[in-house]
Short mmCIF file of C-alpha atoms in Angstrom, two decimals:
data_model
loop_
_atom_site.label_atom_id
_atom_site.label_comp_id
_atom_site.label_asym_id
_atom_site.label_seq_id
_atom_site.Cartn_x
_atom_site.Cartn_y
_atom_site.Cartn_z
CA GLU Y 2 19.91 -62.94 22.52
CA PRO Y 3 20.05 -64.83 25.51
CA ILE Y 4 17.66 -64.03 28.24
CA VAL Y 5 18.79 -63.26 31.15
CA PRO Y 6 16.44 -63.54 34.45
CA ARG Y 7 15.69 -60.84 36.29
CA VAL Y 8 16.35 -62.36 39.79
CA SER Y 9 16.03 -58.86 41.16
CA SER Y 10 12.57 -59.20 40.49
CA ALA Y 11 11.80 -62.35 42.05
CA ARG Y 12 9.96 -61.79 45.60
CA LEU Y 13 11.86 -63.62 48.59
CA PRO Y 14 11.09 -64.95 51.65
CA GLY Y 15 11.28 -63.23 54.63
CA PRO Y 16 13.21 -63.95 57.26
CA SER Y 17 11.84 -66.34 59.95
CA MET Y 18 11.60 -66.11 63.76
CA PHE Y 19 14.44 -68.35 63.85
CA GLY Y 20 16.95 -66.55 62.17
CA CYS Y 21 16.71 -68.36 58.97
CA PHE Y 22 15.01 -67.51 55.41
CA LYS Y 23 11.57 -69.58 55.32
CA PRO Y 24 11.02 -70.92 51.39
CA ARG Y 25 8.33 -70.30 49.86
CA PRO Y 26 6.28 -74.09 48.81
CA ASP Y 27 6.83 -73.75 45.23
CA ASP Y 28 10.15 -72.74 45.86
CA VAL Y 29 13.35 -75.61 45.79
CA GLY Y 30 16.13 -75.02 48.63
CA ALA Y 31 17.13 -76.59 51.00
CA ALA Y 32 14.91 -77.53 54.56
CA CYS Y 33 15.61 -75.00 57.15
CA VAL Y 34 16.82 -75.58 60.22
CA ARG Y 35 17.53 -74.54 63.78
CA LEU Y 36 21.32 -73.21 63.51
CA PRO Y 37 22.64 -70.59 64.99
CA ARG Y 38 21.93 -67.76 63.43
CA ARG Y 39 24.43 -66.69 61.19
CA GLU Y 40 24.81 -69.61 59.09
CA ALA Y 41 21.67 -70.57 59.80
CA ARG Y 42 21.60 -66.99 57.28
CA ARG Y 43 23.92 -68.17 54.61
CA THR Y 44 22.35 -71.65 54.25
CA CYS Y 45 19.02 -70.60 53.93
CA LEU Y 46 19.54 -67.76 51.52
CA THR Y 47 21.81 -69.47 49.21
CA GLY Y 48 19.60 -72.22 48.58
CA SER Y 49 16.41 -69.50 48.35
CA VAL Y 50 18.63 -68.16 45.64
CA GLU Y 51 19.90 -70.99 43.32
CA GLY Y 52 15.72 -72.50 43.78
CA THR Y 53 14.48 -69.21 42.71
CA GLY Y 54 16.85 -68.98 39.74
CA ARG Y 55 16.22 -71.62 38.79
CA GLY Y 56 12.53 -71.29 38.82
CA LEU Y 57 12.72 -66.88 36.60
CA THR Y 58 13.93 -70.35 33.93
CA ARG Y 59 11.62 -72.04 33.06
CA GLY Y 60 9.64 -68.28 32.81
CA TRP Y 61 11.02 -66.65 30.71
CA THR Y 62 11.94 -69.31 28.70
CA SER Y 63 8.50 -70.10 28.21
CA VAL Y 64 7.38 -66.88 27.37
CA ALA Y 65 10.37 -65.84 24.69
CA ARG Y 66 9.13 -69.37 23.40
CA ALA Y 67 5.52 -67.86 22.89
CA ALA Y 68 6.92 -64.64 22.06
CA ALA Y 69 9.34 -66.64 19.44
CA GLY Y 70 6.41 -68.79 17.39
CA ASP Y 71 3.77 -65.31 17.34
CA ALA Y 72 6.44 -63.10 15.88
CA THR Y 73 7.51 -66.41 13.32
CA ALA Y 74 3.56 -66.19 12.79
CA ALA Y 75 3.17 -62.63 12.12
CA GLY Y 76 6.23 -62.40 10.95
CA ASP Y 77 5.23 -62.30 7.02
CA ASP Y 78 2.47 -59.32 8.12
CA GLN Y 79 5.14 -56.84 9.25
CA ALA Y 80 7.01 -58.09 6.66
CA ASP Y 81 4.79 -56.96 4.48
CA LYS Y 82 4.16 -53.82 6.99
CA ALA Y 83 7.88 -53.25 6.63
CA VAL Y 84 8.14 -53.72 2.60
CA VAL Y 85 5.43 -50.76 1.80
CA ALA Y 86 7.83 -48.33 4.44
CA VAL Y 87 10.13 -48.46 3.47
CA THR Y 88 8.58 -48.25 -0.87
CA LYS Y 89 7.01 -44.92 0.37
CA TYR Y 90 9.48 -43.29 3.09
CA GLU Y 91 11.17 -43.76 -0.97
CA GLY Y 92 9.11 -41.78 -2.39
CA SER Y 93 8.21 -39.18 0.00
CA SER Y 94 12.38 -39.00 -0.34
CA GLU Y 95 12.72 -38.58 -4.41
CA LEU Y 96 9.67 -35.71 -4.07
CA ALA Y 97 12.22 -33.57 -1.32
CA THR Y 98 14.96 -34.50 -3.07
CA GLN Y 99 12.77 -32.96 -6.00
CA LEU Y 100 10.53 -29.71 -4.74
CA GLU Y 101 14.66 -28.57 -2.84
CA ALA Y 102 15.91 -28.35 -6.49
CA ALA Y 103 12.99 -26.97 -7.80
CA GLY Y 104 12.86 -23.65 -4.80
CA ASP Y 105 17.16 -23.63 -5.33
CA ALA Y 106 16.03 -22.52 -8.90
CA VAL Y 107 13.23 -20.14 -8.52
CA ALA Y 108 15.61 -18.55 -5.43
CA GLU Y 109 18.39 -18.03 -8.07
CA TYR Y 110 16.15 -17.44 -10.95
CA LEU Y 111 14.84 -13.83 -9.01
CA ASN Y 112 18.14 -13.73 -7.54
CA GLU Y 113 19.40 -12.69 -11.14
CA ALA Y 114 16.44 -11.62 -12.04
CA LEU Y 115 15.95 -8.75 -9.09
CA LYS Y 116 19.30 -7.64 -9.79
CA THR Y 117 18.94 -5.64 -12.58
CA TRP Y 118 14.81 -5.22 -12.54
CA GLU Y 119 14.28 -1.15 -11.29
CA PRO Y 120 10.60 0.13 -10.26
CA PRO Y 121 8.57 1.99 -13.13
CA LYS Y 122 9.03 4.99 -14.05
CA PHE Y 123 5.94 6.26 -13.03
CA LEU Y 124 4.86 4.21 -10.07
CA TRP Y 125 8.30 5.82 -8.10
CA ARG Y 126 7.32 9.56 -9.23
CA THR Y 127 3.91 9.09 -8.00
CA LEU Y 128 5.42 8.36 -4.69
CA TYR Y 129 7.40 10.79 -4.78
CA THR Y 130 4.31 13.29 -5.48
CA LEU Y 131 2.57 12.61 -2.95
CA LEU Y 132 5.89 12.77 -0.81
CA LEU Y 133 6.03 15.72 -1.62
CA LEU Y 134 3.18 17.29 -0.78
CA GLY Y 135 2.68 15.36 2.03
CA LEU Y 136 5.83 17.99 2.88
CA VAL Y 137 4.41 21.59 1.64
CA VAL Y 138 0.94 20.84 3.43
CA LYS Y 139 4.14 20.42 7.09
CA ARG Y 140 5.40 23.57 6.69
CA VAL Y 141 3.18 25.63 4.64
CA VAL Y 142 -0.21 24.73 7.28
CA TRP Y 143 1.27 22.81 10.61
CA GLN Y 144 4.83 24.58 10.35
CA ARG Y 145 3.73 27.52 8.95
CA LYS Y 146 6.98 28.29 7.35
CA LEU Y 147 7.32 30.07 3.93
CA ASN Y 148 9.16 32.14 1.72
CA MET Y 149 7.46 34.95 1.14
CA GLN Y 150 9.64 36.48 -1.01
CA GLN Y 151 9.90 33.66 -3.29
CA THR Y 152 5.95 33.38 -2.99
CA LEU Y 153 5.07 36.65 -3.93
CA GLN Y 154 7.78 36.11 -6.95
CA GLN Y 155 6.12 32.98 -8.11
CA ILE Y 156 2.27 34.76 -7.77
CA ALA Y 157 3.68 37.91 -10.63
CA ARG Y 158 4.61 35.06 -12.50
CA VAL Y 159 1.15 33.40 -12.84
CA GLY Y 160 -1.36 36.04 -13.35
CA PRO Y 161 0.29 37.42 -15.68
CA ASP Y 162 0.62 34.70 -17.95
CA THR Y 163 -2.04 33.04 -17.57
CA LEU Y 164 -5.11 35.94 -17.12
CA GLY Y 165 -5.07 36.57 -20.87
CA VAL Y 166 -5.03 33.46 -22.24
CA ALA Y 167 -7.97 32.64 -19.10
CA MET Y 168 -10.06 34.86 -20.46
CA LEU Y 169 -10.14 34.77 -24.68
CA THR Y 170 -10.42 30.89 -23.92
CA SER Y 171 -13.71 31.57 -21.37
CA SER Y 172 -15.28 34.39 -23.79
CA PHE Y 173 -15.64 31.87 -26.76
CA VAL Y 174 -16.13 29.16 -24.07
CA GLY Y 175 -19.17 31.41 -23.08
CA MET Y 176 -20.38 32.80 -26.58
CA VAL Y 177 -20.48 28.89 -27.83
CA PHE Y 178 -23.08 27.87 -24.45
CA THR Y 179 -24.64 30.66 -25.32
CA ILE Y 180 -25.47 29.70 -29.24
CA GLN Y 181 -26.68 26.46 -28.36
CA PHE Y 182 -29.11 27.42 -25.12
CA CYS Y 183 -30.58 30.66 -27.31
CA LYS Y 184 -30.74 28.27 -30.07
CA GLU Y 185 -32.68 25.08 -28.23
CA PHE Y 186 -34.50 27.67 -25.56
CA SER Y 187 -35.89 30.11 -27.92
CA LYS Y 188 -38.00 27.11 -30.10
CA VAL Y 189 -39.42 26.19 -26.82
CA GLY Y 190 -40.01 30.06 -25.39
CA LEU Y 191 -37.88 29.70 -22.11
CA THR Y 192 -35.75 32.43 -23.40
CA ARG Y 193 -35.61 33.90 -19.13
CA VAL Y 194 -34.30 31.33 -18.01
CA ILE Y 195 -30.43 31.42 -19.90
CA GLY Y 196 -28.65 33.53 -18.01
CA GLY Y 197 -29.50 31.25 -15.29
CA LEU Y 198 -28.13 28.26 -17.07
CA LEU Y 199 -25.23 29.73 -17.93
CA GLY Y 200 -24.33 31.00 -14.67
CA LEU Y 201 -24.53 28.45 -12.76
CA ALA Y 202 -22.97 26.08 -16.05
CA PHE Y 203 -19.80 28.57 -15.70
CA THR Y 204 -19.39 28.67 -11.55
CA ARG Y 205 -19.25 25.24 -11.27
CA GLU Y 206 -17.81 23.78 -14.02
CA LEU Y 207 -16.76 26.04 -17.62
CA THR Y 208 -14.88 28.88 -15.76
CA PRO Y 209 -12.28 26.59 -13.10
CA VAL Y 210 -11.42 23.48 -15.59
CA ILE Y 211 -11.08 25.94 -17.90
CA CYS Y 212 -8.48 28.17 -16.07
CA ALA Y 213 -7.38 24.56 -14.82
CA ILE Y 214 -6.26 24.04 -18.19
CA VAL Y 215 -4.48 26.83 -19.28
CA LEU Y 216 -2.53 26.98 -15.73
CA ALA Y 217 -0.97 23.21 -16.15
CA GLY Y 218 -0.21 24.11 -19.83
CA ARG Y 219 0.96 27.44 -19.67
CA VAL Y 220 2.13 27.32 -15.89
CA GLY Y 221 2.82 24.19 -15.14
CA SER Y 222 4.68 22.57 -18.07
CA ALA Y 223 6.81 25.31 -16.91
CA ILE Y 224 7.95 24.88 -13.93
CA ALA Y 225 8.07 21.45 -14.41
CA ALA Y 226 11.19 21.93 -17.62
CA GLU Y 227 12.41 24.68 -15.14
CA LEU Y 228 12.94 22.41 -11.70
CA GLY Y 229 13.78 19.52 -14.40
CA THR Y 230 17.18 21.52 -16.17
CA MET Y 231 17.88 22.78 -12.62
CA GLN Y 232 17.57 19.00 -11.29
CA VAL Y 233 20.12 17.78 -14.44
CA SER Y 234 22.62 20.23 -13.84
CA GLU Y 235 23.10 19.43 -10.31
CA GLN Y 236 21.72 23.05 -9.01
CA VAL Y 237 19.22 21.20 -6.17
CA ASP Y 238 22.37 19.22 -4.92
CA GLN Y 239 23.98 23.15 -4.51
CA LEU Y 240 21.36 23.67 -3.01
CA ARG Y 241 21.03 21.40 -0.25
CA THR Y 242 24.88 21.92 0.18
CA LEU Y 243 23.57 25.99 0.03
CA GLY Y 244 21.49 24.33 4.18
CA SER Y 245 18.53 25.16 1.44
CA ASP Y 246 15.81 22.82 2.02
CA PRO Y 247 14.94 22.57 -1.95
CA VAL Y 248 11.24 21.95 -0.85
CA ASP Y 249 11.38 25.64 0.92
CA TYR Y 250 13.50 26.96 -1.69
CA LEU Y 251 11.66 25.69 -5.27
CA VAL Y 252 8.82 23.67 -4.01
CA ALA Y 253 6.44 25.26 -1.34
CA PRO Y 254 6.52 29.21 -2.88
CA ARG Y 255 5.00 27.46 -7.06
CA VAL Y 256 2.49 25.68 -5.00
CA VAL Y 257 0.83 28.23 -2.89
CA ALA Y 258 1.12 30.54 -5.86
CA CYS Y 259 -0.96 29.15 -7.70
CA ALA Y 260 -3.35 27.44 -5.11
CA ILE Y 261 -3.80 31.08 -4.25
CA SER Y 262 -3.36 32.49 -8.37
CA LEU Y 263 -5.66 30.49 -9.86
CA PRO Y 264 -9.57 31.36 -7.74
CA ILE Y 265 -8.64 35.04 -9.17
CA LEU Y 266 -8.02 34.01 -12.24
CA SER Y 267 -11.71 32.01 -12.04
CA LEU Y 268 -13.33 34.67 -10.36
CA LEU Y 269 -12.39 36.72 -13.40
CA SER Y 270 -13.02 35.01 -16.61
CA PHE Y 271 -16.33 34.28 -14.96
CA SER Y 272 -16.95 37.75 -15.47
CA ILE Y 273 -15.31 38.20 -19.13
CA GLY Y 274 -17.08 34.57 -19.73
CA MET Y 275 -20.06 36.05 -19.08
CA ALA Y 276 -20.13 39.17 -19.93
CA ALA Y 277 -19.46 38.02 -23.83
CA SER Y 278 -22.36 35.95 -23.46
CA ILE Y 279 -24.75 38.49 -22.49
CA LEU Y 280 -23.68 41.09 -25.11
CA LEU Y 281 -22.84 38.26 -27.97
CA ALA Y 282 -27.44 37.08 -26.86
CA ASP Y 283 -28.64 40.42 -27.44
CA LEU Y 284 -27.01 42.02 -30.94
CA ARG Y 285 -27.41 37.92 -32.85
CA TYR Y 286 -30.76 36.56 -30.88
CA GLY Y 287 -32.28 40.14 -29.34
CA ILE Y 288 -32.03 38.85 -26.52
CA SER Y 289 -32.10 41.85 -23.27
CA PRO Y 290 -28.87 41.84 -21.13
CA ASN Y 291 -31.12 42.79 -18.06
CA ALA Y 292 -33.43 39.14 -18.96
CA ILE Y 293 -29.99 37.17 -18.48
CA ILE Y 294 -28.54 39.37 -15.61
CA ASP Y 295 -32.12 38.24 -13.65
CA SER Y 296 -31.69 34.91 -14.87
CA ALA Y 297 -28.73 34.67 -13.13
CA ALA Y 298 -28.82 36.22 -9.87
CA LYS Y 299 -32.28 34.43 -9.72
CA TYR Y 300 -30.90 31.38 -9.93
CA LEU Y 301 -26.85 31.56 -8.74
CA GLU Y 302 -26.02 32.08 -4.71
CA ALA Y 303 -23.19 32.30 -2.74
CA GLY Y 304 -22.29 28.58 -3.08
CA ASP Y 305 -21.60 28.53 -6.43
CA ILE Y 306 -19.39 31.11 -5.96
CA SER Y 307 -17.82 29.14 -3.36
CA ILE Y 308 -17.40 26.08 -5.12
CA MET Y 309 -15.32 27.52 -7.65
CA CYS Y 310 -12.79 29.00 -6.21
CA PHE Y 311 -12.46 25.55 -4.10
CA LYS Y 312 -12.24 23.88 -6.73
CA ALA Y 313 -9.68 26.61 -8.34
CA LEU Y 314 -7.38 26.53 -5.41
CA ALA Y 315 -7.30 22.84 -5.24
CA PHE Y 316 -7.10 22.76 -9.17
CA GLY Y 317 -4.57 25.24 -8.40
CA ALA Y 318 -2.56 22.80 -5.87
CA VAL Y 319 -2.69 19.59 -7.57
CA ILE Y 320 -0.84 21.14 -11.37
CA ALA Y 321 2.08 22.89 -8.88
CA VAL Y 322 2.57 19.48 -6.67
CA ILE Y 323 2.52 16.84 -10.48
CA SER Y 324 4.82 19.61 -12.36
CA CYS Y 325 7.71 20.18 -9.14
CA GLY Y 326 7.36 16.71 -8.58
CA TRP Y 327 7.92 15.17 -12.46
CA GLY Y 328 10.38 18.05 -12.52
CA GLN Y 329 13.07 16.87 -9.66
CA THR Y 330 12.48 13.57 -10.60
CA THR Y 331 13.89 14.68 -14.49
CA THR Y 332 16.65 12.43 -15.51
CA GLY Y 333 19.13 12.00 -18.45
CA GLY Y 334 19.85 15.08 -20.01
CA ALA Y 335 18.05 17.41 -22.26
CA LYS Y 336 16.07 14.36 -23.46
CA GLY Y 337 14.27 13.89 -19.97
CA VAL Y 338 13.34 17.23 -19.80
CA GLY Y 339 10.99 17.49 -22.66
CA GLU Y 340 10.03 13.85 -20.95
CA SER Y 341 9.23 14.94 -17.51
CA THR Y 342 7.71 18.40 -18.91
CA THR Y 343 5.33 16.92 -22.09
CA ALA Y 344 4.33 13.73 -18.96
CA SER Y 345 3.58 17.24 -16.49
CA VAL Y 346 1.01 18.04 -18.57
CA VAL Y 347 -1.05 15.32 -19.12
CA ILE Y 348 -0.98 13.67 -15.28
CA SER Y 349 -2.01 17.16 -14.35
CA LEU Y 350 -5.06 17.02 -17.11
CA VAL Y 351 -6.33 13.69 -16.32
CA ALA Y 352 -5.77 14.45 -12.49
CA ILE Y 353 -7.88 17.48 -12.59
CA PHE Y 354 -10.87 15.53 -14.28
CA VAL Y 355 -9.93 13.51 -11.03
CA VAL Y 356 -10.40 15.68 -8.79
CA ASP Y 357 -13.22 17.71 -10.34
CA PHE Y 358 -15.48 14.30 -10.00
CA PHE Y 359 -14.47 13.70 -6.47
CA ILE Y 360 -15.56 17.52 -5.46
CA SER Y 361 -18.86 17.58 -7.21
CA LEU Y 362 -19.93 14.11 -6.33
CA THR Y 363 -19.29 15.57 -2.30
CA TRP Y 364 -20.05 18.42 -3.03
CA PHE Y 365 -23.31 18.24 -4.75
CA GLN Y 366 -24.81 15.03 -2.77
CA ARG Y 367 -25.84 17.37 0.32
#
C-alpha cells in the first residue's frame, strides 16, 4: 500500500516578529525576506510546507523499508505460526461439531424416553402416603377437625374385629415363652425371675408387635380393599363432587380409630398373655402363681406400660395410613384392588418392625 505522509504531525515553525514563518535549519524552504505582512506570510508558508513534506516523505520511506525487511526476515516464522494456528482452529472446529452432534443425539434420546417413562409405582405411592400422613396430622392435631360419627363407627369396627384374634395369639405366645423360660431357668434355680422376664418381654415387645400384626392382617387389609374399591368405582370422586373431603371423611376417622383401639387391645392382650403363662407354669412346672406375680411386680415399672401403649399407638397410626394410602392409589379394577390389599399388608408389617426399632433405640438409651 502507498505510504501517505502525515503532514499534520510535523511541527511547523512559529511566526517571527516580522510577520513571516521562520524555517528550521533542516527544513527546505525559501528564505524569508522582509515583505509586507500578508504577502510574506503566504510566500514563507508555502515554502515551509513543501520542505516539510519532502523531509517526512524521506523519513516514512526509510521506516517502511526497514519494516519490509523485518517482515521478509521473519516471514518464514510467521508463516509457520499461521499454519499451526489454522490447523488448531480446524481441529477445534471439527471437535465442536462432533460434540454438538452428540449432544443433539442425547437430547433426542432423552426426549423420546421421557415420553414413555413413568415413575415407579412404589415411589409415588410412598410419597402419596407421606402426604396423607401430613394431612391427617394437620386436620386432627392443628385444626382439630374430625368426623366423630365416622370415628366412632370405625372404633366399633376395629375393636371387636381384632380383639379375639389378638387375645388368642397373645395367650399362645405367652405359653410358648413360659415353656422356654421355665425349662431353662429351672436348671439354675432362677424360677423366681420368670414372672419379671415374662412381664418385660410382653410389655416392651411382644404385646404391641403381636397386636399390630393382627391389626394389619385383619383391619388394614379390609381398609385397603374398601378404599381401593371406592377408588376404582369412582366413589371417591363423587365425594369430592358432593363437597366432602376424602381425607376428613375416609382417612382421618380410620387413622384415629386404629391409633386409639390398638393400645386398648394391647392392654387386654397383655393381661390374657400373663394369665395364660401363670396357668401353664402352675399346672405344668409347679411354679406358684404368687411367685410369678411378685416377680412381675418387682421388675415391671410404669414406664414399661407407657412404652407399650406408645408403641401400640404408633403402630396403629402407621398401619391405617399405609392402608389408606395404598387403597386410594389403586388402579386397574379388581386386579388392582387385590394387589393393593396384599401390598398394604406386607408394607405394614415391614413398617411395624422399622418403627419398633427406632422407638426402642430412642426409648431404652436414656
